[in-house]
Amino acid sequence: MPIIPPGSTIGILGGGQLGRMTALAAARLGYRCHIFAPDAEAPAALVSAAHTRAAFDDGPALDRFADAVDVVTLEWENVPTAAVERLAERVPVRPGAAALAICQERVAEKRFVQGLGIGVTPFAAVDSAAELARAAVDIGLPAVLKTTRLGYDGKGQTTLRDQADLEGALERIGGGPAILEAFVAFDFELSVVTARGTDGAQASFDPVENRHADHVLALTLAPARLSTAQRDQAIAIAERITQALDLVGVLGVEMFCTTDGRLLVNELAPRPHNSGHWTMDACRTDQFEQLVRAVCGLPLGDPARHHDAIMRNLLGAEADEWAGILATPGDRLHLYGKVQAKPGRKMGHVNRLYPLNGRPERLEGGEAS
């Protein structure tokens, strides 16, 4: 496939912080970015050459956008596939609609991964109260009921701990279709961010450990506490899925490390991933530059880490800590330019760097143990 050279324009579907950081990485390589997003407040647009503010079902706006860019990628996996298909008639879109369709629907995603012979959490599709009751018997409780589409950071899901919680559960998440996922006994959650270029070349970042608070990612510890064999297996799983999706771009693969040492895939994200933000300061090439390289047909960069790191999300008013963070040696601050600091809203992140293999087992302030 032809290389899209520096000086070209990259179209980005979605205007959030992932698009913003992609645009900044693109600028370092000499590209312009054009954001397509319906939002009036689009952090990515603040650092990009152009912004088309329109709905994703606005056909004429999509056509004008396609004619103004040289390649399209995305920072939000819930862009309607119809919009991606329309754009693809005029301009390369990476990743494409086929991969996107699988990653947008949780049941399809689970079945796809399972079909590759890769372990997933036990699950059942649920479209009615009767199906939920049967699934609760088959899978067992406690379990988590989730919408099959949309929903993130704990939205669109509810925990079912006993039979009484089944009453009205579908209504609590906005109705079906839904998926019931079993609780699994795990030591920790982890993820791998991997990239795949137009030539099929792949490069993966080290697996990392993720810790959540109120269903929102709070800390990412790089690297994860895995044996060499587990590390290699986690990367192999992520790369196998990427190949099977024929995905060009970046894929985040969330997993559980069970108490008996197995790795089970939880969710896929066909875009840069929150747990990959540590790469911005601790790796030779970060996840955002890697996305630009992949979708433009450039050689993939070296994902090797040169530091261990801890990434902490800054939620809501925590972004007001910026002065203290800037005064702390080893801390690297990244703010997203969002105007309103709502509780739980991701306003930025901070990466704390440590020498290789020098991250403390226990962290000051009780952040981790």
PDB file of N, CA and C in Angstrom, residues 19-105:
ATOM      1  N   GLY A  19      -7.777  11.560  20.728  1.00  0.00           N
ATOM      2  CA  GLY A  19      -7.546  12.273  19.480  1.00  0.00           C
ATOM      3  C   GLY A  19      -6.561  13.403  19.664  1.00  0.00           C
ATOM      4  N   ARG A  20      -6.652  14.088  20.798  1.00  0.00           N
ATOM      5  CA  ARG A  20      -5.732  15.193  21.082  1.00  0.00           C
ATOM      6  C   ARG A  20      -4.288  14.693  21.114  1.00  0.00           C
ATOM      7  N   MET A  21      -4.054  13.610  21.843  1.00  0.00           N
ATOM      8  CA  MET A  21      -2.688  13.108  21.964  1.00  0.00           C
ATOM      9  C   MET A  21      -2.193  12.494  20.665  1.00  0.00           C
ATOM     10  N   THR A  22      -3.104  11.938  19.860  1.00  0.00           N
ATOM     11  CA  THR A  22      -2.731  11.461  18.533  1.00  0.00           C
ATOM     12  C   THR A  22      -2.324  12.624  17.642  1.00  0.00           C
ATOM     13  N   ALA A  23      -3.085  13.722  17.705  1.00  0.00           N
ATOM     14  CA  ALA A  23      -2.768  14.890  16.889  1.00  0.00           C
ATOM     15  C   ALA A  23      -1.417  15.489  17.264  1.00  0.00           C
ATOM     16  N   LEU A  24      -1.105  15.512  18.559  1.00  0.00           N
ATOM     17  CA  LEU A  24       0.187  16.023  18.992  1.00  0.00           C
ATOM     18  C   LEU A  24       1.326  15.143  18.478  1.00  0.00           C
ATOM     19  N   ALA A  25       1.119  13.826  18.521  1.00  0.00           N
ATOM     20  CA  ALA A  25       2.135  12.916  18.000  1.00  0.00           C
ATOM     21  C   ALA A  25       2.281  13.075  16.487  1.00  0.00           C
ATOM     22  N   ALA A  26       1.164  13.256  15.797  1.00  0.00           N
ATOM     23  CA  ALA A  26       1.201  13.442  14.348  1.00  0.00           C
ATOM     24  C   ALA A  26       1.968  14.706  13.977  1.00  0.00           C
ATOM     25  N   ALA A  27       1.770  15.767  14.757  1.00  0.00           N
ATOM     26  CA  ALA A  27       2.455  17.033  14.474  1.00  0.00           C
ATOM     27  C   ALA A  27       3.971  16.865  14.581  1.00  0.00           C
ATOM     28  N   ARG A  28       4.424  16.045  15.528  1.00  0.00           N
ATOM     29  CA  ARG A  28       5.865  15.816  15.661  1.00  0.00           C
ATOM     30  C   ARG A  28       6.445  15.189  14.399  1.00  0.00           C
ATOM     31  N   LEU A  29       5.634  14.423  13.697  1.00  0.00           N
ATOM     32  CA  LEU A  29       6.089  13.752  12.479  1.00  0.00           C
ATOM     33  C   LEU A  29       5.761  14.552  11.221  1.00  0.00           C
ATOM     34  N   GLY A  30       5.215  15.749  11.390  1.00  0.00           N
ATOM     35  CA  GLY A  30       4.979  16.617  10.241  1.00  0.00           C
ATOM     36  C   GLY A  30       3.632  16.479   9.579  1.00  0.00           C
ATOM     37  N   TYR A  31       2.669  15.847  10.261  1.00  0.00           N
ATOM     38  CA  TYR A  31       1.323  15.688   9.716  1.00  0.00           C
ATOM     39  C   TYR A  31       0.382  16.752  10.290  1.00  0.00           C
ATOM     40  N   ARG A  32      -0.660  17.064   9.541  1.00  0.00           N
ATOM     41  CA  ARG A  32      -1.777  17.860  10.036  1.00  0.00           C
ATOM     42  C   ARG A  32      -2.909  16.902  10.408  1.00  0.00           C
ATOM     43  N   CYS A  33      -3.747  17.314  11.335  1.00  0.00           N
ATOM     44  CA  CYS A  33      -4.904  16.503  11.703  1.00  0.00           C
ATOM     45  C   CYS A  33      -6.181  17.308  11.548  1.00  0.00           C
ATOM     46  N   HIS A  34      -7.232  16.613  11.134  1.00  0.00           N
ATOM     47  CA  HIS A  34      -8.559  17.190  10.935  1.00  0.00           C
ATOM     48  C   HIS A  34      -9.521  16.338  11.758  1.00  0.00           C
ATOM     49  N   ILE A  35     -10.158  16.969  12.719  1.00  0.00           N
ATOM     50  CA  ILE A  35     -11.044  16.262  13.651  1.00  0.00           C
ATOM     51  C   ILE A  35     -12.479  16.288  13.139  1.00  0.00           C
ATOM     52  N   PHE A  36     -13.150  15.137  13.188  1.00  0.00           N
ATOM     53  CA  PHE A  36     -14.584  15.055  12.900  1.00  0.00           C
ATOM     54  C   PHE A  36     -15.258  14.631  14.192  1.00  0.00           C
ATOM     55  N   ALA A  37     -16.043  15.530  14.770  1.00  0.00           N
ATOM     56  CA  ALA A  37     -16.714  15.228  16.034  1.00  0.00           C
ATOM     57  C   ALA A  37     -17.916  16.147  16.202  1.00  0.00           C
ATOM     58  N   PRO A  38     -18.976  15.642  16.805  1.00  0.00           N
ATOM     59  CA  PRO A  38     -20.174  16.472  17.001  1.00  0.00           C
ATOM     60  C   PRO A  38     -20.072  17.414  18.191  1.00  0.00           C
ATOM     61  N   ASP A  39     -19.049  17.270  18.998  1.00  0.00           N
ATOM     62  CA  ASP A  39     -18.953  18.005  20.251  1.00  0.00           C
ATOM     63  C   ASP A  39     -18.532  19.448  20.043  1.00  0.00           C
ATOM     64  N   ALA A  40     -19.165  20.328  20.784  1.00  0.00           N
ATOM     65  CA  ALA A  40     -18.730  21.729  20.771  1.00  0.00           C
ATOM     66  C   ALA A  40     -17.393  21.864  21.473  1.00  0.00           C
ATOM     67  N   GLU A  41     -17.245  21.125  22.582  1.00  0.00           N
ATOM     68  CA  GLU A  41     -15.977  21.115  23.318  1.00  0.00           C
ATOM     69  C   GLU A  41     -15.214  19.854  22.932  1.00  0.00           C
ATOM     70  N   ALA A  42     -14.270  19.992  22.038  1.00  0.00           N
ATOM     71  CA  ALA A  42     -13.503  18.855  21.544  1.00  0.00           C
ATOM     72  C   ALA A  42     -12.025  19.103  21.811  1.00  0.00           C
ATOM     73  N   PRO A  43     -11.461  18.491  22.863  1.00  0.00           N
ATOM     74  CA  PRO A  43     -10.057  18.746  23.192  1.00  0.00           C
ATOM     75  C   PRO A  43      -9.094  18.511  22.034  1.00  0.00           C
ATOM     76  N   ALA A  44      -9.414  17.553  21.171  1.00  0.00           N
ATOM     77  CA  ALA A  44      -8.528  17.280  20.037  1.00  0.00           C
ATOM     78  C   ALA A  44      -8.501  18.431  19.046  1.00  0.00           C
ATOM     79  N   ALA A  45      -9.628  19.134  18.911  1.00  0.00           N
ATOM     80  CA  ALA A  45      -9.706  20.227  17.941  1.00  0.00           C
ATOM     81  C   ALA A  45      -8.805  21.391  18.327  1.00  0.00           C
ATOM     82  N   LEU A  46      -8.508  21.515  19.621  1.00  0.00           N
ATOM     83  CA  LEU A  46      -7.679  22.622  20.088  1.00  0.00           C
ATOM     84  C   LEU A  46      -6.243  22.536  19.586  1.00  0.00           C
ATOM     85  N   VAL A  47      -5.812  21.346  19.197  1.00  0.00           N
ATOM     86  CA  VAL A  47      -4.424  21.164  18.756  1.00  0.00           C
ATOM     87  C   VAL A  47      -4.358  20.651  17.316  1.00  0.00           C
ATOM     88  N   SER A  48      -5.441  20.797  16.574  1.00  0.00           N
ATOM     89  CA  SER A  48      -5.504  20.281  15.216  1.00  0.00           C
ATOM     90  C   SER A  48      -5.717  21.402  14.204  1.00  0.00           C
ATOM     91  N   ALA A  49      -5.435  21.095  12.946  1.00  0.00           N
ATOM     92  CA  ALA A  49      -5.526  22.105  11.891  1.00  0.00           C
ATOM     93  C   ALA A  49      -6.959  22.429  11.517  1.00  0.00           C
ATOM     94  N   ALA A  50      -7.885  21.468  11.694  1.00  0.00           N
ATOM     95  CA  ALA A  50      -9.265  21.690  11.277  1.00  0.00           C
ATOM     96  C   ALA A  50     -10.198  20.848  12.134  1.00  0.00           C
ATOM     97  N   HIS A  51     -11.456  21.294  12.199  1.00  0.00           N
ATOM     98  CA  HIS A  51     -12.475  20.587  12.968  1.00  0.00           C
ATOM     99  C   HIS A  51     -13.790  20.669  12.208  1.00  0.00           C
ATOM    100  N   THR A  52     -14.302  19.521  11.807  1.00  0.00           N
ATOM    101  CA  THR A  52     -15.655  19.452  11.267  1.00  0.00           C
ATOM    102  C   THR A  52     -16.580  19.059  12.403  1.00  0.00           C
ATOM    103  N   ARG A  53     -17.445  19.985  12.789  1.00  0.00           N
ATOM    104  CA  ARG A  53     -18.408  19.681  13.844  1.00  0.00           C
ATOM    105  C   ARG A  53     -19.708  19.247  13.187  1.00  0.00           C
ATOM    106  N   ALA A  54     -19.970  17.963  13.238  1.00  0.00           N
ATOM    107  CA  ALA A  54     -21.169  17.408  12.601  1.00  0.00           C
ATOM    108  C   ALA A  54     -21.454  16.048  13.211  1.00  0.00           C
ATOM    109  N   ALA A  55     -22.681  15.592  13.047  1.00  0.00           N
ATOM    110  CA  ALA A  55     -23.074  14.272  13.528  1.00  0.00           C
ATOM    111  C   ALA A  55     -22.466  13.192  12.649  1.00  0.00           C
ATOM    112  N   PHE A  56     -22.287  12.018  13.221  1.00  0.00           N
ATOM    113  CA  PHE A  56     -21.689  10.921  12.474  1.00  0.00           C
ATOM    114  C   PHE A  56     -22.612  10.360  11.398  1.00  0.00           C
ATOM    115  N   ASP A  57     -23.875  10.772  11.387  1.00  0.00           N
ATOM    116  CA  ASP A  57     -24.785  10.342  10.324  1.00  0.00           C
ATOM    117  C   ASP A  57     -25.044  11.464   9.310  1.00  0.00           C
ATOM    118  N   ASP A  58     -24.234  12.501   9.336  1.00  0.00           N
ATOM    119  CA  ASP A  58     -24.359  13.618   8.393  1.00  0.00           C
ATOM    120  C   ASP A  58     -23.561  13.272   7.140  1.00  0.00           C
ATOM    121  N   GLY A  59     -24.231  12.681   6.149  1.00  0.00           N
ATOM    122  CA  GLY A  59     -23.560  12.200   4.950  1.00  0.00           C
ATOM    123  C   GLY A  59     -22.771  13.257   4.199  1.00  0.00           C
ATOM    124  N   PRO A  60     -23.353  14.408   3.873  1.00  0.00           N
ATOM    125  CA  PRO A  60     -22.589  15.443   3.164  1.00  0.00           C
ATOM    126  C   PRO A  60     -21.357  15.908   3.939  1.00  0.00           C
ATOM    127  N   ALA A  61     -21.474  16.025   5.264  1.00  0.00           N
ATOM    128  CA  ALA A  61     -20.315  16.429   6.062  1.00  0.00           C
ATOM    129  C   ALA A  61     -19.226  15.364   6.027  1.00  0.00           C
ATOM    130  N   LEU A  62     -19.622  14.105   6.063  1.00  0.00           N
ATOM    131  CA  LEU A  62     -18.645  13.021   5.960  1.00  0.00           C
ATOM    132  C   LEU A  62     -17.933  13.058   4.612  1.00  0.00           C
ATOM    133  N   ASP A  63     -18.675  13.325   3.558  1.00  0.00           N
ATOM    134  CA  ASP A  63     -18.068  13.389   2.221  1.00  0.00           C
ATOM    135  C   ASP A  63     -17.056  14.527   2.133  1.00  0.00           C
ATOM    136  N   ARG A  64     -17.401  15.690   2.659  1.00  0.00           N
ATOM    137  CA  ARG A  64     -16.465  16.827   2.639  1.00  0.00           C
ATOM    138  C   ARG A  64     -15.217  16.515   3.465  1.00  0.00           C
ATOM    139  N   PHE A  65     -15.430  15.866   4.591  1.00  0.00           N
ATOM    140  CA  PHE A  65     -14.320  15.479   5.455  1.00  0.00           C
ATOM    141  C   PHE A  65     -13.393  14.510   4.711  1.00  0.00           C
ATOM    142  N   ALA A  66     -13.955  13.493   4.073  1.00  0.00           N
ATOM    143  CA  ALA A  66     -13.147  12.517   3.336  1.00  0.00           C
ATOM    144  C   ALA A  66     -12.322  13.187   2.253  1.00  0.00           C
ATOM    145  N   ASP A  67     -12.904  14.160   1.578  1.00  0.00           N
ATOM    146  CA  ASP A  67     -12.194  14.840   0.497  1.00  0.00           C
ATOM    147  C   ASP A  67     -11.072  15.752   1.008  1.00  0.00           C
ATOM    148  N   ALA A  68     -11.100  16.058   2.303  1.00  0.00           N
ATOM    149  CA  ALA A  68     -10.114  16.988   2.871  1.00  0.00           C
ATOM    150  C   ALA A  68      -8.941  16.291   3.548  1.00  0.00           C
ATOM    151  N   VAL A  69      -8.986  14.955   3.643  1.00  0.00           N
ATOM    152  CA  VAL A  69      -7.943  14.222   4.366  1.00  0.00           C
ATOM    153  C   VAL A  69      -7.348  13.133   3.474  1.00  0.00           C
ATOM    154  N   ASP A  70      -6.220  12.574   3.926  1.00  0.00           N
ATOM    155  CA  ASP A  70      -5.526  11.542   3.151  1.00  0.00           C
ATOM    156  C   ASP A  70      -5.697  10.149   3.723  1.00  0.00           C
ATOM    157  N   VAL A  71      -6.044  10.047   4.984  1.00  0.00           N
ATOM    158  CA  VAL A  71      -6.317   8.780   5.659  1.00  0.00           C
ATOM    159  C   VAL A  71      -7.157   9.115   6.877  1.00  0.00           C
ATOM    160  N   VAL A  72      -7.970   8.160   7.317  1.00  0.00           N
ATOM    161  CA  VAL A  72      -8.833   8.368   8.485  1.00  0.00           C
ATOM    162  C   VAL A  72      -8.544   7.295   9.518  1.00  0.00           C
ATOM    163  N   THR A  73      -8.465   7.707  10.777  1.00  0.00           N
ATOM    164  CA  THR A  73      -8.406   6.770  11.890  1.00  0.00           C
ATOM    165  C   THR A  73      -9.430   7.232  12.927  1.00  0.00           C
ATOM    166  N   LEU A  74      -9.439   6.592  14.086  1.00  0.00           N
ATOM    167  CA  LEU A  74     -10.462   6.938  15.072  1.00  0.00           C
ATOM    168  C   LEU A  74      -9.883   6.902  16.475  1.00  0.00           C
ATOM    169  N   GLU A  75     -10.518   7.643  17.355  1.00  0.00           N
ATOM    170  CA  GLU A  75     -10.116   7.643  18.757  1.00  0.00           C
ATOM    171  C   GLU A  75     -11.262   7.177  19.643  1.00  0.00           C
ATOM    172  N   TRP A  76     -12.347   6.719  19.038  1.00  0.00           N
ATOM    173  CA  TRP A  76     -13.552   6.289  19.754  1.00  0.00           C
ATOM    174  C   TRP A  76     -14.161   5.136  18.981  1.00  0.00           C
ATOM    175  N   GLU A  77     -14.304   3.981  19.644  1.00  0.00           N
ATOM    176  CA  GLU A  77     -14.713   2.780  18.910  1.00  0.00           C
ATOM    177  C   GLU A  77     -16.197   2.716  18.610  1.00  0.00           C
ATOM    178  N   ASN A  78     -16.980   3.657  19.101  1.00  0.00           N
ATOM    179  CA  ASN A  78     -18.420   3.597  18.875  1.00  0.00           C
ATOM    180  C   ASN A  78     -18.899   4.500  17.748  1.00  0.00           C
ATOM    181  N   VAL A  79     -18.000   4.885  16.873  1.00  0.00           N
ATOM    182  CA  VAL A  79     -18.396   5.562  15.641  1.00  0.00           C
ATOM    183  C   VAL A  79     -19.259   4.592  14.823  1.00  0.00           C
ATOM    184  N   PRO A  80     -20.400   5.022  14.312  1.00  0.00           N
ATOM    185  CA  PRO A  80     -21.243   4.105  13.544  1.00  0.00           C
ATOM    186  C   PRO A  80     -20.485   3.506  12.354  1.00  0.00           C
ATOM    187  N   THR A  81     -20.628   2.192  12.171  1.00  0.00           N
ATOM    188  CA  THR A  81     -19.922   1.542  11.059  1.00  0.00           C
ATOM    189  C   THR A  81     -20.398   2.081   9.710  1.00  0.00           C
ATOM    190  N   ALA A  82     -21.651   2.551   9.636  1.00  0.00           N
ATOM    191  CA  ALA A  82     -22.140   3.122   8.380  1.00  0.00           C
ATOM    192  C   ALA A  82     -21.323   4.348   7.985  1.00  0.00           C
ATOM    193  N   ALA A  83     -20.919   5.141   8.966  1.00  0.00           N
ATOM    194  CA  ALA A  83     -20.087   6.311   8.674  1.00  0.00           C
ATOM    195  C   ALA A  83     -18.719   5.888   8.171  1.00  0.00           C
ATOM    196  N   VAL A  84     -18.154   4.863   8.791  1.00  0.00           N
ATOM    197  CA  VAL A  84     -16.841   4.368   8.372  1.00  0.00           C
ATOM    198  C   VAL A  84     -16.921   3.811   6.954  1.00  0.00           C
ATOM    199  N   GLU A  85     -17.976   3.064   6.665  1.00  0.00           N
ATOM    200  CA  GLU A  85     -18.139   2.494   5.319  1.00  0.00           C
ATOM    201  C   GLU A  85     -18.279   3.590   4.270  1.00  0.00           C
ATOM    202  N   ARG A  86     -18.996   4.644   4.605  1.00  0.00           N
ATOM    203  CA  ARG A  86     -19.158   5.747   3.649  1.00  0.00           C
ATOM    204  C   ARG A  86     -17.813   6.434   3.400  1.00  0.00           C
ATOM    205  N   LEU A  87     -17.068   6.695   4.449  1.00  0.00           N
ATOM    206  CA  LEU A  87     -15.764   7.318   4.294  1.00  0.00           C
ATOM    207  C   LEU A  87     -14.825   6.449   3.470  1.00  0.00           C
ATOM    208  N   ALA A  88     -14.890   5.129   3.692  1.00  0.00           N
ATOM    209  CA  ALA A  88     -13.972   4.208   3.026  1.00  0.00           C
ATOM    210  C   ALA A  88     -14.173   4.166   1.516  1.00  0.00           C
ATOM    211  N   GLU A  89     -15.308   4.666   1.027  1.00  0.00           N
ATOM    212  CA  GLU A  89     -15.518   4.741  -0.419  1.00  0.00           C
ATOM    213  C   GLU A  89     -14.657   5.824  -1.059  1.00  0.00           C
ATOM    214  N   ARG A  90     -14.131   6.745  -0.220  1.00  0.00           N
ATOM    215  CA  ARG A  90     -13.384   7.889  -0.741  1.00  0.00           C
ATOM    216  C   ARG A  90     -11.939   7.945  -0.258  1.00  0.00           C
ATOM    217  N   VAL A  91     -11.667   7.345   0.919  1.00  0.00           N
ATOM    218  CA  VAL A  91     -10.356   7.516   1.546  1.00  0.00           C
ATOM    219  C   VAL A  91     -10.068   6.288   2.415  1.00  0.00           C
ATOM    220  N   PRO A  92      -8.807   5.882   2.562  1.00  0.00           N
ATOM    221  CA  PRO A  92      -8.520   4.749   3.452  1.00  0.00           C
ATOM    222  C   PRO A  92      -8.943   5.052   4.891  1.00  0.00           C
ATOM    223  N   VAL A  93      -9.602   4.085   5.526  1.00  0.00           N
ATOM    224  CA  VAL A  93      -9.994   4.206   6.933  1.00  0.00           C
ATOM    225  C   VAL A  93      -9.356   3.047   7.686  1.00  0.00           C
ATOM    226  N   ARG A  94      -8.560   3.366   8.706  1.00  0.00           N
ATOM    227  CA  ARG A  94      -7.797   2.366   9.448  1.00  0.00           C
ATOM    228  C   ARG A  94      -7.900   2.635  10.942  1.00  0.00           C
ATOM    229  N   PRO A  95      -8.482   1.682  11.722  1.00  0.00           N
ATOM    230  CA  PRO A  95      -9.014   0.395  11.321  1.00  0.00           C
ATOM    231  C   PRO A  95     -10.335   0.527  10.573  1.00  0.00           C
ATOM    232  N   GLY A  96     -10.723  -0.553   9.890  1.00  0.00           N
ATOM    233  CA  GLY A  96     -11.903  -0.519   9.040  1.00  0.00           C
ATOM    234  C   GLY A  96     -13.171  -0.943   9.755  1.00  0.00           C
ATOM    235  N   ALA A  97     -14.262  -0.924   9.000  1.00  0.00           N
ATOM    236  CA  ALA A  97     -15.588  -1.176   9.570  1.00  0.00           C
ATOM    237  C   ALA A  97     -15.740  -2.598  10.091  1.00  0.00           C
ATOM    238  N   ALA A  98     -15.107  -3.576   9.444  1.00  0.00           N
ATOM    239  CA  ALA A  98     -15.281  -4.965   9.861  1.00  0.00           C
ATOM    240  C   ALA A  98     -14.726  -5.186  11.266  1.00  0.00           C
ATOM    241  N   ALA A  99     -13.517  -4.694  11.530  1.00  0.00           N
ATOM    242  CA  ALA A  99     -12.931  -4.828  12.869  1.00  0.00           C
ATOM    243  C   ALA A  99     -13.737  -4.038  13.878  1.00  0.00           C
ATOM    244  N   LEU A 100     -14.181  -2.866  13.474  1.00  0.00           N
ATOM    245  CA  LEU A 100     -14.935  -2.000  14.371  1.00  0.00           C
ATOM    246  C   LEU A 100     -16.239  -2.663  14.798  1.00  0.00           C
ATOM    247  N   ALA A 101     -16.929  -3.303  13.866  1.00  0.00           N
ATOM    248  CA  ALA A 101     -18.214  -3.930  14.169  1.00  0.00           C
ATOM    249  C   ALA A 101     -18.075  -4.995  15.247  1.00  0.00           C
ATOM    250  N   ILE A 102     -16.993  -5.752  15.204  1.00  0.00           N
ATOM    251  CA  ILE A 102     -16.774  -6.791  16.212  1.00  0.00           C
ATOM    252  C   ILE A 102     -16.500  -6.165  17.573  1.00  0.00           C
ATOM    253  N   CYS A 103     -15.668  -5.149  17.611  1.00  0.00           N
ATOM    254  CA  CYS A 103     -15.272  -4.544  18.883  1.00  0.00           C
ATOM    255  C   CYS A 103     -16.362  -3.680  19.502  1.00  0.00           C
ATOM    256  N   GLN A 104     -17.384  -3.326  18.721  1.00  0.00           N
ATOM    257  CA  GLN A 104     -18.473  -2.502  19.249  1.00  0.00           C
ATOM    258  C   GLN A 104     -19.514  -3.312  20.008  1.00  0.00           C
ATOM    259  N   GLU A 105     -19.558  -4.607  19.821  1.00  0.00           N
ATOM    260  CA  GLU A 105     -20.647  -5.420  20.351  1.00  0.00           C
ATOM    261  C   GLU A 105     -20.050  -6.517  21.221  1.00  0.00           C
TER     262      GLU A 105
END
